[in-house]
PDB file of N, CA and C in Angstrom:
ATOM      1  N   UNK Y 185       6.119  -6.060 -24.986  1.00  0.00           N
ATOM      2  CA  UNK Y 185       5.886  -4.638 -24.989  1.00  0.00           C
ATOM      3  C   UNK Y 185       5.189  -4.236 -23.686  1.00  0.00           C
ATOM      4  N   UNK Y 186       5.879  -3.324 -23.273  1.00  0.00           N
ATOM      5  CA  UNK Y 186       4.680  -2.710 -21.887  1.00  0.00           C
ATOM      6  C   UNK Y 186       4.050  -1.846 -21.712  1.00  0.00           C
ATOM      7  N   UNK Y 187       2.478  -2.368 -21.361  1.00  0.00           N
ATOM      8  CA  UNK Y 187       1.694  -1.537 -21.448  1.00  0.00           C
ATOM      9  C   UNK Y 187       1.069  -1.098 -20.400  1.00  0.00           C
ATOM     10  N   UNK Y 188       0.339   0.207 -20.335  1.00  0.00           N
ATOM     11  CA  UNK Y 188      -0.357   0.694 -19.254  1.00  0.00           C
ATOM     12  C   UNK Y 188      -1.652   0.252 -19.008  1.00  0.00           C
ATOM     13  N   UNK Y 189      -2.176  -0.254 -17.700  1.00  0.00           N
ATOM     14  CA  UNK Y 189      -2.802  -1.123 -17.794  1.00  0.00           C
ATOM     15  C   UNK Y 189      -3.591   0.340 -16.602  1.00  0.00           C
ATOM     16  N   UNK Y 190      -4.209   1.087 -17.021  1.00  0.00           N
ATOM     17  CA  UNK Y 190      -4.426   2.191 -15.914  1.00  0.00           C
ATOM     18  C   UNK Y 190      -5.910   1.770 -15.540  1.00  0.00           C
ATOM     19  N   UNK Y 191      -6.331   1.212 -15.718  1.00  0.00           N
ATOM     20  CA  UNK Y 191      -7.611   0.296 -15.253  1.00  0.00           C
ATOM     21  C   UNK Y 191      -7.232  -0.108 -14.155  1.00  0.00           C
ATOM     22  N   UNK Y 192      -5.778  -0.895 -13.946  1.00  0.00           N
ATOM     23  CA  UNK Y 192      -5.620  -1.704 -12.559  1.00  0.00           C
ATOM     24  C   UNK Y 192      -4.169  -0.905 -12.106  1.00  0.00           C
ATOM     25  N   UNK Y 193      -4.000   0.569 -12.576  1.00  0.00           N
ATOM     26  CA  UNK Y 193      -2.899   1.415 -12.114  1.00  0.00           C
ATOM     27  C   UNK Y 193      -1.423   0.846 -12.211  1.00  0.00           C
ATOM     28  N   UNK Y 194      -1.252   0.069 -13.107  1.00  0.00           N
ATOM     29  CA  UNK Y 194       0.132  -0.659 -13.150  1.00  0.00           C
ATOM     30  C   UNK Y 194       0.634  -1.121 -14.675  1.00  0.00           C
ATOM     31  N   UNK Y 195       1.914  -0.455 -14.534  1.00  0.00           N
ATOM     32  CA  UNK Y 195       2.459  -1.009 -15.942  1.00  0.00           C
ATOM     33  C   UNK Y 195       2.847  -2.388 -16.077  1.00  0.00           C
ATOM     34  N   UNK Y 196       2.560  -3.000 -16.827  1.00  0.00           N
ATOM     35  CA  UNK Y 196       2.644  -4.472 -17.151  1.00  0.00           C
ATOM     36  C   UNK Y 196       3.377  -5.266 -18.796  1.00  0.00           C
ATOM     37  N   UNK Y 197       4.086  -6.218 -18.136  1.00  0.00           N
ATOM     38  CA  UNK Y 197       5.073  -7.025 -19.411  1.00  0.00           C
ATOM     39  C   UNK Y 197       4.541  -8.134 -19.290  1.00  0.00           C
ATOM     40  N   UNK Y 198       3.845  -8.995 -20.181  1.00  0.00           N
ATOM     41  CA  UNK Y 198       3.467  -9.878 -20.113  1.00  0.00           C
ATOM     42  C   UNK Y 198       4.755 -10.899 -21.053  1.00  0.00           C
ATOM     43  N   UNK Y 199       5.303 -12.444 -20.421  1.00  0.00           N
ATOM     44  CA  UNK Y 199       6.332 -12.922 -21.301  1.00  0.00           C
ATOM     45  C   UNK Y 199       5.792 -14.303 -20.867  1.00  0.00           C
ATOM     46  N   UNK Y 200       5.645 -15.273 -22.221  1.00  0.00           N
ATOM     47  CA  UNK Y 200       5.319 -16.501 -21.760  1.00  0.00           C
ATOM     48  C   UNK Y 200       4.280 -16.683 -20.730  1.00  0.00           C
ATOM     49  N   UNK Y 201       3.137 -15.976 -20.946  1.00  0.00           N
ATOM     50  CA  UNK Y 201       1.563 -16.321 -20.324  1.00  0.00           C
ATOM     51  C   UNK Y 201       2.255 -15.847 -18.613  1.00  0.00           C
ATOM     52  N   UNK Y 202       3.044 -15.026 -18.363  1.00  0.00           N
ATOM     53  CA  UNK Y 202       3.389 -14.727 -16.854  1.00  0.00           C
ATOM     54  C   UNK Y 202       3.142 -13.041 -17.290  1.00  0.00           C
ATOM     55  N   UNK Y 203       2.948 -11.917 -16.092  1.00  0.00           N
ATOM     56  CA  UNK Y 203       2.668 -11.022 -16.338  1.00  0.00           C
ATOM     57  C   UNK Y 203       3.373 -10.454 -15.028  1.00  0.00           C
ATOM     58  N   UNK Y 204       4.740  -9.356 -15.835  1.00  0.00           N
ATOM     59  CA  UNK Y 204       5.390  -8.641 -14.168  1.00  0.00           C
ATOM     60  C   UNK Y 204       5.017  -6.877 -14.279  1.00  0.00           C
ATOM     61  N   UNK Y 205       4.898  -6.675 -13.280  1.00  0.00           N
ATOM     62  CA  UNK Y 205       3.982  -5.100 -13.079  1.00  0.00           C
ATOM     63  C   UNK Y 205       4.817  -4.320 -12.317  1.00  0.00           C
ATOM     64  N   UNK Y 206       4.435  -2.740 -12.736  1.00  0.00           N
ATOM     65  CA  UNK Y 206       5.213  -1.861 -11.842  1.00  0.00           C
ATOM     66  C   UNK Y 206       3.629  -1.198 -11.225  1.00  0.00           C
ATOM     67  N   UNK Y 207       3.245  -1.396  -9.934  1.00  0.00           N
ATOM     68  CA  UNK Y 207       2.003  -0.515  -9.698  1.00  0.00           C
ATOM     69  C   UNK Y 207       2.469   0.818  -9.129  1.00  0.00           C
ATOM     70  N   UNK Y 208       1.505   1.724  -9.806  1.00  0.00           N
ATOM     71  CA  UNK Y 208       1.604   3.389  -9.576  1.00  0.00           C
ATOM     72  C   UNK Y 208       0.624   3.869  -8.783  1.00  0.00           C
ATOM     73  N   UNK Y 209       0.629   4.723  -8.565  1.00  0.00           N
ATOM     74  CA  UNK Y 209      -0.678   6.139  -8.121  1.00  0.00           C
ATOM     75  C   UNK Y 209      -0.324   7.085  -8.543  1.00  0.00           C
ATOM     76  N   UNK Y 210      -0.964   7.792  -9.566  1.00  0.00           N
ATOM     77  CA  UNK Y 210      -0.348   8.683 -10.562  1.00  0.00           C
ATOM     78  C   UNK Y 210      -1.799  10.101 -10.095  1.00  0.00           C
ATOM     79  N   UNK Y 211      -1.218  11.516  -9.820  1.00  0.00           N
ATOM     80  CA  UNK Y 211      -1.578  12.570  -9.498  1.00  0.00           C
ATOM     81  C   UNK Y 211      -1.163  13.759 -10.489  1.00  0.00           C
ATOM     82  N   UNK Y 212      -1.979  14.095 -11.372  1.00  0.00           N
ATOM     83  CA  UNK Y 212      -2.014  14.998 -12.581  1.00  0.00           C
ATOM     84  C   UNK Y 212      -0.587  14.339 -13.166  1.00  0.00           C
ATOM     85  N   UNK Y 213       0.286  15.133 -13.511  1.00  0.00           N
ATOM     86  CA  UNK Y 213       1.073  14.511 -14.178  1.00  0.00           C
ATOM     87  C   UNK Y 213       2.844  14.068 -13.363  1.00  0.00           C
ATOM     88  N   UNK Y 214       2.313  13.541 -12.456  1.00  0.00           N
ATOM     89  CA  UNK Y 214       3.203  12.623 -11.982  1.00  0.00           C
ATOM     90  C   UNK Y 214       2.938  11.042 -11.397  1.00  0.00           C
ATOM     91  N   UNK Y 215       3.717  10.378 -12.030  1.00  0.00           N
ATOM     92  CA  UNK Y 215       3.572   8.808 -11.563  1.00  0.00           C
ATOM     93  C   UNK Y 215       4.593   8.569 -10.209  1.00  0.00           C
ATOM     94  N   UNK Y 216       3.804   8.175  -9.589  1.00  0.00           N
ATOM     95  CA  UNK Y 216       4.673   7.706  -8.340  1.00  0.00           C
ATOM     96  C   UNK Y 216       4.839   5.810  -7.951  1.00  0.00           C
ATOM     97  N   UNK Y 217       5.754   5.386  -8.302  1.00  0.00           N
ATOM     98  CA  UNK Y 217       5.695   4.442  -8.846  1.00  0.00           C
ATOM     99  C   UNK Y 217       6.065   3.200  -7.106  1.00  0.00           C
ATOM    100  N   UNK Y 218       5.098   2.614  -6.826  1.00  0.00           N
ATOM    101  CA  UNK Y 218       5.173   1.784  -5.753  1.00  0.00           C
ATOM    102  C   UNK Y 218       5.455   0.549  -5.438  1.00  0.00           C
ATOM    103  N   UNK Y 219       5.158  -0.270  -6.415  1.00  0.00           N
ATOM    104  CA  UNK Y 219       5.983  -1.365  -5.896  1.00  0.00           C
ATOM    105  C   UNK Y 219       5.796  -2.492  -7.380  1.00  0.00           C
ATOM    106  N   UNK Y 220       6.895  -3.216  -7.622  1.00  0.00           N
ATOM    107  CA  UNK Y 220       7.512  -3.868  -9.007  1.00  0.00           C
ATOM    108  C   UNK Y 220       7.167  -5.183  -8.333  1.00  0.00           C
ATOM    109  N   UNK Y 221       6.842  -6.011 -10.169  1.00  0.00           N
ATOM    110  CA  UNK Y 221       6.440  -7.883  -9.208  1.00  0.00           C
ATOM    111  C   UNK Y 221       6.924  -8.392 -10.846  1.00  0.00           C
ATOM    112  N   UNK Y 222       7.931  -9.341 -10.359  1.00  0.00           N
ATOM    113  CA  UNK Y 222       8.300  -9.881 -11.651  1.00  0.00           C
ATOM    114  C   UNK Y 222       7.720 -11.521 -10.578  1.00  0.00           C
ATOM    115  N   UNK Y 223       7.307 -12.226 -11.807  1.00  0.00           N
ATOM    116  CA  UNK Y 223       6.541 -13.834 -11.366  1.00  0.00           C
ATOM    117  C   UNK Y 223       8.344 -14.301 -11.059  1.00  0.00           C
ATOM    118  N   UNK Y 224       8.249 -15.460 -10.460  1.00  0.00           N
ATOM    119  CA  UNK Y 224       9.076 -16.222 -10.190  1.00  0.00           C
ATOM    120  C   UNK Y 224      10.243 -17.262 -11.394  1.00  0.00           C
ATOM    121  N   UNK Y 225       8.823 -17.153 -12.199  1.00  0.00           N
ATOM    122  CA  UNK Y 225       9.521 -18.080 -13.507  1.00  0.00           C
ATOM    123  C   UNK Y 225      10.154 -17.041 -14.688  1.00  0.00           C
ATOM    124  N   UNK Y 226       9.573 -15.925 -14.287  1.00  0.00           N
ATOM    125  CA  UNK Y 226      10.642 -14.969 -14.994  1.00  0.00           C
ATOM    126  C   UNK Y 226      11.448 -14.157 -14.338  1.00  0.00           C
ATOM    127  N   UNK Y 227      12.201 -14.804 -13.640  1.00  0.00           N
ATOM    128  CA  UNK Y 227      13.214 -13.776 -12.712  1.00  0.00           C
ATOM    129  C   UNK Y 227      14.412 -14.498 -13.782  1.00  0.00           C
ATOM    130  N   UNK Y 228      15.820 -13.289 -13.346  1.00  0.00           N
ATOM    131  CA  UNK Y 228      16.924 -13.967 -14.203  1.00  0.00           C
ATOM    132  C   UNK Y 228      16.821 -13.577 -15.902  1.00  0.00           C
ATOM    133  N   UNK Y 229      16.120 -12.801 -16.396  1.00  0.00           N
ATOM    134  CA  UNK Y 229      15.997 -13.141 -17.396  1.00  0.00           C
ATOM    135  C   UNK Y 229      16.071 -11.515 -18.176  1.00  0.00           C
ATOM    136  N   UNK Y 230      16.185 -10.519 -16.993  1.00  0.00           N
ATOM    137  CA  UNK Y 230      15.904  -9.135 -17.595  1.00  0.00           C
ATOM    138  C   UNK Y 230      14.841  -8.887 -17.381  1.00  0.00           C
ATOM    139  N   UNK Y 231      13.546  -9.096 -17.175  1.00  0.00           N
ATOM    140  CA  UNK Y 231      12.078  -9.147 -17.494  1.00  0.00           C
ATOM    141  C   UNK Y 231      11.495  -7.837 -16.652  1.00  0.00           C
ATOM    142  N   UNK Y 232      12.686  -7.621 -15.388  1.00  0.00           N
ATOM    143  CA  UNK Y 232      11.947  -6.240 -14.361  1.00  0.00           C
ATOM    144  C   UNK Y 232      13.354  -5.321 -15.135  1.00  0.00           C
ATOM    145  N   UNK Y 233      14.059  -5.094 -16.046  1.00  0.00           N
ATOM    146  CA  UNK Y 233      14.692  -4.063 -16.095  1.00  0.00           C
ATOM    147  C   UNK Y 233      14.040  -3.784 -17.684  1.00  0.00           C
ATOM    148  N   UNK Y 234      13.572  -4.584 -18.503  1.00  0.00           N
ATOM    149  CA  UNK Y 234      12.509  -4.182 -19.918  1.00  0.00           C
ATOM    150  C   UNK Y 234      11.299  -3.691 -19.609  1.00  0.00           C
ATOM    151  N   UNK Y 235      10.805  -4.207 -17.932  1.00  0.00           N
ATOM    152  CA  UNK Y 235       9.591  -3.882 -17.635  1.00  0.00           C
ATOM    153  C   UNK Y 235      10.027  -1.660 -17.215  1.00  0.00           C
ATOM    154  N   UNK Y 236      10.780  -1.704 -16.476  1.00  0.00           N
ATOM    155  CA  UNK Y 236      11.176  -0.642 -15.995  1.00  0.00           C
ATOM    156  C   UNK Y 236      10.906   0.675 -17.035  1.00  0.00           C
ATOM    157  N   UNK Y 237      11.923  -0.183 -18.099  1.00  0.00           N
ATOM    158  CA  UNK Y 237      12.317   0.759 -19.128  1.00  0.00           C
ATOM    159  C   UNK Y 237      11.337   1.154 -20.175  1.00  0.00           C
ATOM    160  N   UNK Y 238      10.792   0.653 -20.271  1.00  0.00           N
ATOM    161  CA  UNK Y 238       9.512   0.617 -20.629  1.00  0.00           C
ATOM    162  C   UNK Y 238       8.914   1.551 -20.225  1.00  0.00           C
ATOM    163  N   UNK Y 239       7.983   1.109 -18.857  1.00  0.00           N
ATOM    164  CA  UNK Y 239       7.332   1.976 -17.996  1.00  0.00           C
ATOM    165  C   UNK Y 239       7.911   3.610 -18.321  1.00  0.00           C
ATOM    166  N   UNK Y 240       9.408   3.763 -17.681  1.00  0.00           N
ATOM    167  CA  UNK Y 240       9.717   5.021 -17.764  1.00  0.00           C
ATOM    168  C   UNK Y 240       9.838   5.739 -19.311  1.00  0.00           C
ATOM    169  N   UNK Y 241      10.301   5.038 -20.413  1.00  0.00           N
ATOM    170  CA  UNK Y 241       9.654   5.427 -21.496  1.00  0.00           C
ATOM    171  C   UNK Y 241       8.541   5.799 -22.051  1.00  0.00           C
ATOM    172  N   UNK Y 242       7.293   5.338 -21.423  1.00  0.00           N
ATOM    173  CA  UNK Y 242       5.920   5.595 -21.792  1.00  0.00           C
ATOM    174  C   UNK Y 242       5.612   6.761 -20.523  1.00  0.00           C
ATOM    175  N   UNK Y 243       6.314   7.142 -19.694  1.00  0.00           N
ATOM    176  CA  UNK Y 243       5.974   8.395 -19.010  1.00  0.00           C
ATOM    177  C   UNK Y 243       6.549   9.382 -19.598  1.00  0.00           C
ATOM    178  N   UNK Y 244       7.747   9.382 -20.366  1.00  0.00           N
ATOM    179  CA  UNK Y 244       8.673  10.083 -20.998  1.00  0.00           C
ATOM    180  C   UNK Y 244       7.232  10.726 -22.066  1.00  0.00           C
ATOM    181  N   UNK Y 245       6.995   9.877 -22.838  1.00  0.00           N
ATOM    182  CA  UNK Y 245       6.268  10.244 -23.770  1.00  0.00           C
ATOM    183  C   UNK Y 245       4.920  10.674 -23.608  1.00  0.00           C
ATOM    184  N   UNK Y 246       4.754  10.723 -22.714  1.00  0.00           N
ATOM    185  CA  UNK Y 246       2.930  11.173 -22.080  1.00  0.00           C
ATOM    186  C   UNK Y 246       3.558  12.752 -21.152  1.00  0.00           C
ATOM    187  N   UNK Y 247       5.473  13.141 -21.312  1.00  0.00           N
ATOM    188  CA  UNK Y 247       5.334  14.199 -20.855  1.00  0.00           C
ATOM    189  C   UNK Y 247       5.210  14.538 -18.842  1.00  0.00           C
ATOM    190  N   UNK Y 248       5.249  12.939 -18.731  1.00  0.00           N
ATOM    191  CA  UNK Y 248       5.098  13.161 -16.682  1.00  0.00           C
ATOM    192  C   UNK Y 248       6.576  13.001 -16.445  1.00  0.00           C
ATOM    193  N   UNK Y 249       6.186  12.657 -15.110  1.00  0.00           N
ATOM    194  CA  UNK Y 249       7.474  12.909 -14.235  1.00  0.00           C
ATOM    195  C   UNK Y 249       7.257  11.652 -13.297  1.00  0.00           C
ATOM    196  N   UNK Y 250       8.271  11.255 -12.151  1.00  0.00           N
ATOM    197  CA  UNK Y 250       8.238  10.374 -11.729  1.00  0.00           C
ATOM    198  C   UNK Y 250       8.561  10.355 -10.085  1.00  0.00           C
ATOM    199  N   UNK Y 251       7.697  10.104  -8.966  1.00  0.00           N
ATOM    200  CA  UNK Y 251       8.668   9.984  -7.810  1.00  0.00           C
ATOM    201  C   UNK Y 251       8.750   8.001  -7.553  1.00  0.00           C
ATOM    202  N   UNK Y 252      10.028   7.820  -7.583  1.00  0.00           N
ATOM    203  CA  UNK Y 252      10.440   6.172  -7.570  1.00  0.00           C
ATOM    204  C   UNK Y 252      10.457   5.800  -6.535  1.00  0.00           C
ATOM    205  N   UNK Y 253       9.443   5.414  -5.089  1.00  0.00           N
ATOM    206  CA  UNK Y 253       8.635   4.876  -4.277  1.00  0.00           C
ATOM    207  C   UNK Y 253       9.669   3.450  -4.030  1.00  0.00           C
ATOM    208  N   UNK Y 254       9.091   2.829  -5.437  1.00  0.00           N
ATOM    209  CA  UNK Y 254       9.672   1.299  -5.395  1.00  0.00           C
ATOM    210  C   UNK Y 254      10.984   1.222  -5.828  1.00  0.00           C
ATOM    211  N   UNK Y 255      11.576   0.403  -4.616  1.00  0.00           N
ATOM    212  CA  UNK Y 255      13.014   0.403  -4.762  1.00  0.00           C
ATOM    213  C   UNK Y 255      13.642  -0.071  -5.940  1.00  0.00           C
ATOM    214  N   UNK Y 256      13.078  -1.367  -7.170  1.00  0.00           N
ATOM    215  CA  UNK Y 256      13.592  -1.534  -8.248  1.00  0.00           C
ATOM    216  C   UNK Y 256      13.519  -0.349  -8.707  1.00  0.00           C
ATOM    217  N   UNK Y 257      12.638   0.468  -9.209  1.00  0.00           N
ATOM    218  CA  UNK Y 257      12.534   1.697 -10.103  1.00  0.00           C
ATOM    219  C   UNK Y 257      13.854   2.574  -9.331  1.00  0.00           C
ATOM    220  N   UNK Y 258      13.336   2.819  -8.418  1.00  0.00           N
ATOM    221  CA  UNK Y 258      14.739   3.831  -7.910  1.00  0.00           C
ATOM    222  C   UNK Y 258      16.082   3.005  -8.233  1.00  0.00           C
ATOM    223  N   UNK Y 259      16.373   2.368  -7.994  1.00  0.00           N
ATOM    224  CA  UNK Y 259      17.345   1.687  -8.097  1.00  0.00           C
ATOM    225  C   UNK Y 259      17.695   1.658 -10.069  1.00  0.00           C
ATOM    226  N   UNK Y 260      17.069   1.144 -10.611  1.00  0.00           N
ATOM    227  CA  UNK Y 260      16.956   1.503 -12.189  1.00  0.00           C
ATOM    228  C   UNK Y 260      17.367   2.522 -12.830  1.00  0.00           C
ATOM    229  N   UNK Y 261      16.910   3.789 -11.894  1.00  0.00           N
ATOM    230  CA  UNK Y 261      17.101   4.832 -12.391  1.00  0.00           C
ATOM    231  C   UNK Y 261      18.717   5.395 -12.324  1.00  0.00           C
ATOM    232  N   UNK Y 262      19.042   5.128 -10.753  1.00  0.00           N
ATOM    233  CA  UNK Y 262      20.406   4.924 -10.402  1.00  0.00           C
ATOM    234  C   UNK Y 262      21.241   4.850 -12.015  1.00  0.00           C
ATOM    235  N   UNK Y 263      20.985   3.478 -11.953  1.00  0.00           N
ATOM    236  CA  UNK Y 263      21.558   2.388 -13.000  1.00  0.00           C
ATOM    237  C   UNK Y 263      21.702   3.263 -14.100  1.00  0.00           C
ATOM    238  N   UNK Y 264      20.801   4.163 -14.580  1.00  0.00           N
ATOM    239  CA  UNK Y 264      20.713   4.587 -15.927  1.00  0.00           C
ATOM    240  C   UNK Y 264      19.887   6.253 -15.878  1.00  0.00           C
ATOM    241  N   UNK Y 265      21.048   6.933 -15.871  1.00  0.00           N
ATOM    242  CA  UNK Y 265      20.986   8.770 -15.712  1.00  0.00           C
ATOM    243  C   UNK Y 265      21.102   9.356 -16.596  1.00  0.00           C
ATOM    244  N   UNK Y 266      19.822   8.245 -17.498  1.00  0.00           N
ATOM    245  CA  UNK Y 266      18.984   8.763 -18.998  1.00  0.00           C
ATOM    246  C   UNK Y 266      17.880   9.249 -18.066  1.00  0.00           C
ATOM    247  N   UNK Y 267      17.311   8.459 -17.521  1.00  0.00           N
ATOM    248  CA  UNK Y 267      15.900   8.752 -16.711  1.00  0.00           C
ATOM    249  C   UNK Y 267      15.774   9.254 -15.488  1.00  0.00           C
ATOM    250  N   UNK Y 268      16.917   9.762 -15.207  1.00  0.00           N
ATOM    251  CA  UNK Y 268      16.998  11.128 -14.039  1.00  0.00           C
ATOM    252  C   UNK Y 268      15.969  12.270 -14.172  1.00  0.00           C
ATOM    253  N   UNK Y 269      16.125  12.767 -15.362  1.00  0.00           N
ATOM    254  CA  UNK Y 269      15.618  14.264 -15.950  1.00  0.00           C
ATOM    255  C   UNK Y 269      14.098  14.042 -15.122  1.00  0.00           C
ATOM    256  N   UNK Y 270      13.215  12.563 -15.220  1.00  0.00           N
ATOM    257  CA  UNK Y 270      12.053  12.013 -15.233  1.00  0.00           C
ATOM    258  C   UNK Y 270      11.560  12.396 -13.139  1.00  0.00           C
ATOM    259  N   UNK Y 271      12.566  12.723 -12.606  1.00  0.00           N
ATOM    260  CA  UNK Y 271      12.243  12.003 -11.288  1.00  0.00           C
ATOM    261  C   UNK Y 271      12.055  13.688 -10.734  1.00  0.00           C
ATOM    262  N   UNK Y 272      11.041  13.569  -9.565  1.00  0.00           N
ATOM    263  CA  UNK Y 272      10.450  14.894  -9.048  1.00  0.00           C
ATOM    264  C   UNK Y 272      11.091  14.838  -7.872  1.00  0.00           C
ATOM    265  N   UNK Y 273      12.115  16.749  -7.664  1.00  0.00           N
ATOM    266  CA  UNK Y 273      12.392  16.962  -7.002  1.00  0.00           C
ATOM    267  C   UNK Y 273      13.963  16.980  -6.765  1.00  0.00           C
TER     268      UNK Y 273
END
């Protein structure tokens, strides 16, 4: 499950004691989302596109918006123009 970890500004999936993050800088109600880290031992596996979806689901529901900085996220979004509506500008 991914959670907001807004203590250290980054959404986070933790799988098998490894932990992959999307870090933000978020300004009233927009997340601007900067740069994605999936560990090495979970690459291959889906782990940055559950992390993604996630992330942009839990902005969905808190009502923000998104500018996609980091190229996985932009690229994600591409992928899936469910989470267009989400992106500023």
């Amino acid at each position: 499950m991914v959670v907001d970890a807004v203590e250290r500004s980054r959404f986070e999936l933790a799988v098998d004691g490894a932990v992959a993050f999307s870090k933000y800088r978020r300004d009233g109600n927009v997340v601007t989302f900067i740069h994605t880290e999936v560990p090495e031992a979970l690459e291959g596996r889906g782990i940055g596109s559950a992390l993604a979806k996630g992330a942009l689901d839990l902005v969905r529901e808190k009502g923000e918006r998104v500018i996609p900085k980091c190229p996985f996220i932009r690229s994600y979004i591409e992928k899936h123009p469910e989470y267009r509506d989400l992106v500023v500008g």
